[in-house]
Coordinates of C-alpha atoms in Angstrom, one line a residue:
M7 CA -0.1 -0.2 0.4
G8 CA 1.4 3.5 -0.8
K9 CA 2.2 5.9 1.4
N10 CA 0.0 9.0 2.6
P11 CA 2.4 12.5 1.0
P12 CA 3.8 14.2 4.6
G13 CA 1.7 15.4 7.0
C14 CA -1.1 13.3 5.3
G15 CA -3.3 10.9 7.1
P16 CA -5.9 8.7 5.4
T17 CA -8.3 11.0 5.2
Q18 CA -6.5 14.2 4.5
W19 CA -5.1 12.4 1.6
G20 CA -8.5 11.3 0.5
D21 CA -10.1 14.9 0.7
K22 CA -7.9 15.7 -1.2
K23 CA -7.8 13.8 -3.8
M24 CA -11.4 14.6 -4.1
K25 CA -10.6 18.2 -4.1
I26 CA -7.8 18.3 -6.6
N27 CA -10.1 15.6 -9.1
D28 CA -14.1 17.6 -8.7
R29 CA -11.4 20.9 -10.0
S30 CA -10.5 18.4 -13.0
E31 CA -14.2 18.0 -13.4
K32 CA -15.1 21.2 -13.3
A33 CA -12.5 22.8 -15.9
K34 CA -13.4 19.8 -18.5
A35 CA -16.9 21.0 -18.0
I36 CA -15.9 24.8 -18.3
T37 CA -13.5 23.6 -21.7
S38 CA -16.5 21.6 -23.5
K39 CA -19.2 24.5 -22.6
L40 CA -16.2 26.9 -23.9
I41 CA -15.4 25.2 -27.0
S42 CA -18.9 24.1 -27.8
Q43 CA -19.3 27.9 -27.5
A44 CA -16.8 29.1 -30.2
D45 CA -18.0 26.9 -32.6
K46 CA -21.7 28.3 -32.3
E47 CA -19.5 31.7 -32.7
I48 CA -17.7 30.9 -35.8
C49 CA -21.3 29.6 -37.3
A50 CA -22.5 33.1 -36.9
G51 CA -19.6 34.7 -38.2
H52 CA -18.4 36.2 -35.0
Y53 CA -14.9 35.2 -35.0
G54 CA -13.8 37.2 -32.9
K55 CA -15.8 36.0 -30.2
A56 CA -14.9 32.5 -30.7
K57 CA -11.2 33.9 -30.6
E58 CA -11.5 34.5 -27.0
C59 CA -14.0 32.0 -26.0
C60 CA -10.6 30.0 -27.5
K61 CA -8.2 31.5 -25.6
K62 CA -10.6 31.2 -22.6
A63 CA -10.2 27.2 -22.7
L64 CA -6.6 27.1 -22.8
K65 CA -7.0 28.4 -19.1
Y66 CA -8.7 25.5 -18.4
C67 CA -6.6 22.8 -21.0
K68 CA -3.5 23.2 -23.6
N69 CA -4.1 19.9 -24.6
N70 CA -7.1 20.1 -26.5
A71 CA -6.6 19.9 -30.4
R72 CA -10.0 20.8 -30.6
I73 CA -9.3 24.5 -28.9
F74 CA -6.2 25.2 -31.4
M75 CA -8.4 23.9 -34.5
L76 CA -11.6 26.2 -33.3
M77 CA -8.7 28.7 -32.7
G78 CA -7.5 28.5 -36.2
E79 CA -10.3 27.9 -38.2
A80 CA -11.8 31.4 -36.8
F81 CA -8.5 32.4 -38.0
Y82 CA -8.5 31.3 -41.5
Q83 CA -12.1 32.9 -41.6
V84 CA -10.1 36.6 -41.5
K85 CA -7.4 35.6 -43.3
E86 CA -4.7 36.1 -40.7
I87 CA -3.3 32.1 -42.8
K88 CA -0.7 32.0 -40.9
K89 CA -1.6 32.2 -37.6
A90 CA -3.9 29.5 -38.9
G91 CA -1.5 27.1 -40.4
A92 CA 0.6 27.5 -36.6
C93 CA -3.0 26.3 -34.6
F94 CA -3.6 23.2 -37.1
K95 CA -0.4 21.9 -37.3
K96 CA -0.9 21.9 -33.3
A97 CA -4.0 20.5 -33.8
T98 CA -3.1 17.7 -35.7
N99 CA -0.2 16.8 -33.5
L100 CA -2.2 17.1 -30.4
D101 CA -4.5 14.2 -32.0
A102 CA -3.7 12.6 -35.1
K103 CA -7.0 10.2 -35.3
D104 CA -9.5 14.1 -35.8
S105 CA -9.9 13.9 -39.6
L106 CA -11.5 17.7 -39.6
C107 CA -7.8 18.5 -38.0
W108 CA -6.3 16.7 -41.3
Q109 CA -9.0 18.5 -43.5
W110 CA -8.8 21.9 -41.9
L111 CA -4.6 21.5 -42.1
G112 CA -5.0 20.6 -45.5
K113 CA -7.2 23.5 -46.4
Y114 CA -4.4 25.6 -44.6
Y115 CA -1.8 24.0 -47.0
R116 CA -3.9 24.3 -50.4
K117 CA -4.9 28.1 -49.2
V118 CA -0.4 29.0 -49.4
G119 CA -0.3 26.8 -52.8
N120 CA 1.6 23.7 -50.9
L121 CA -0.3 21.4 -53.2
P122 CA 1.4 18.1 -51.8
E123 CA 1.2 18.6 -48.7
A124 CA -2.2 19.9 -49.1
V125 CA -2.9 16.0 -50.6
R126 CA -1.3 14.2 -48.0
A127 CA -3.2 15.9 -45.4
F128 CA -6.4 15.4 -46.8
K129 CA -5.1 12.1 -47.4
R130 CA -4.7 11.5 -43.5
S131 CA -8.1 12.6 -43.5
V132 CA -10.1 10.2 -45.8
K133 CA -7.9 7.7 -44.3
I134 CA -8.8 8.1 -40.8
C135 CA -12.5 8.7 -41.2
P136 CA -13.2 7.1 -45.1
N137 CA -16.6 7.7 -45.3
D138 CA -16.5 11.8 -44.9
P139 CA -17.7 13.7 -48.6
W140 CA -15.8 16.9 -47.2
S141 CA -12.0 15.1 -47.7
H142 CA -13.4 13.5 -50.6
A143 CA -14.8 16.2 -52.3
Y144 CA -11.4 18.4 -50.9
L145 CA -8.9 15.5 -52.3
G146 CA -10.7 15.1 -55.6
S147 CA -10.1 19.0 -56.0
T148 CA -6.4 19.5 -55.1
L149 CA -5.6 16.6 -57.0
W150 CA -7.6 18.3 -59.9
S151 CA -5.7 21.4 -59.7
Q152 CA -2.1 18.9 -59.9
G153 CA -3.7 17.5 -62.9
K154 CA -3.8 14.2 -61.4
L155 CA -7.3 13.7 -63.3
R156 CA -8.0 10.0 -62.8
Q157 CA -7.0 9.9 -59.1
A158 CA -9.8 13.5 -58.3
G159 CA -11.9 11.9 -60.3
E160 CA -12.4 8.7 -57.8
H161 CA -12.2 11.2 -55.1
Y162 CA -14.9 13.7 -56.6
L163 CA -17.1 10.6 -56.9
D164 CA -16.7 9.2 -53.8
A165 CA -18.2 12.1 -52.0
V166 CA -21.4 11.8 -54.2
V167 CA -21.3 8.3 -53.4
H168 CA -20.6 9.1 -49.5
S169 CA -22.5 11.9 -49.6
G170 CA -25.9 10.1 -51.0
G171 CA -26.2 12.4 -53.9
A172 CA -26.6 15.4 -52.5
D173 CA -26.5 18.0 -54.7
D174 CA -23.1 20.4 -54.0
F175 CA -21.7 17.1 -54.0
S176 CA -23.0 15.9 -57.4
R177 CA -23.1 19.6 -58.9
W178 CA -19.2 19.6 -58.2
N179 CA -18.2 16.2 -60.0
D180 CA -20.0 17.3 -63.1
E181 CA -18.6 20.5 -63.4
F182 CA -15.0 18.2 -63.0
L183 CA -16.8 16.2 -66.1
V184 CA -17.9 18.1 -67.9
A185 CA -13.9 20.1 -67.5
T186 CA -12.0 16.7 -68.3
C187 CA -14.3 15.6 -70.6
G188 CA -11.9 14.9 -73.5
N189 CA -8.9 14.2 -72.3
A190 CA -7.0 11.6 -74.2
E191 CA -3.9 11.3 -71.0
D192 CA -5.4 10.6 -68.2
K193 CA -9.3 9.9 -68.9
V194 CA -11.7 9.8 -66.2
A195 CA -13.9 6.3 -66.8
P196 CA -17.2 6.9 -68.3
V197 CA -19.3 6.3 -65.0
T198 CA -21.9 8.9 -63.9
A199 CA -22.3 10.2 -59.9
K200 CA -25.7 9.5 -59.9
D201 CA -24.8 5.0 -61.7
R202 CA -22.1 5.2 -58.2
V203 CA -24.9 5.9 -55.6
K204 CA -27.3 3.4 -57.6
T205 CA -24.5 0.7 -56.9
M206 CA -23.8 1.7 -53.0
Q207 CA -28.1 1.7 -52.5
E208 CA -28.7 -1.7 -54.6
T209 CA -25.3 -3.0 -52.6
R210 CA -27.0 -2.6 -49.3
K211 CA -29.9 -3.8 -50.4
R212 CA -28.5 -7.2 -51.2
K213 CA -26.6 -7.3 -48.0
K214 CA -29.9 -7.3 -46.1

């Protein structure tokens, strides 16, 4: 059995542990509330308020990836790109398994023109969450910018499939197909997004 700290009997040490645990739980609750508020402020376009929420949250928890991701998003939206990039890098370092952190890091690299790093970040996002249509759409767009049409087409189609054929993703896929139609060097397979969605739905029915 471990010894109690000097000057503390069993009851005193137990009380101290309870107080420490209480403070820890309170800090977690406050941090969670501030993260939620920061997210709401960003959705409302109040980026200054979002940054303030994140700064307050960091006083309670300095190693939360979501805080840095949201702060980075707030910086990104007001075109403070360098600060945004630093936040996204910190977020992925703190939690390498959060697909949204990688997604935002990819958007940062794309913004500054570093397409290879953007592709790497979007691929990490896709690997972590392969059913996220946004990661596929961003990756497809970046690969298109690199001239890698076959790979881009695959991810545009995956975006449509995983979104269930949502209008925006279908439109982006159609725009890509129209723009790249007839490219002799890297021709995209002549299959429409609707075909892929239909095939996916039929496969699911058979599995049931």
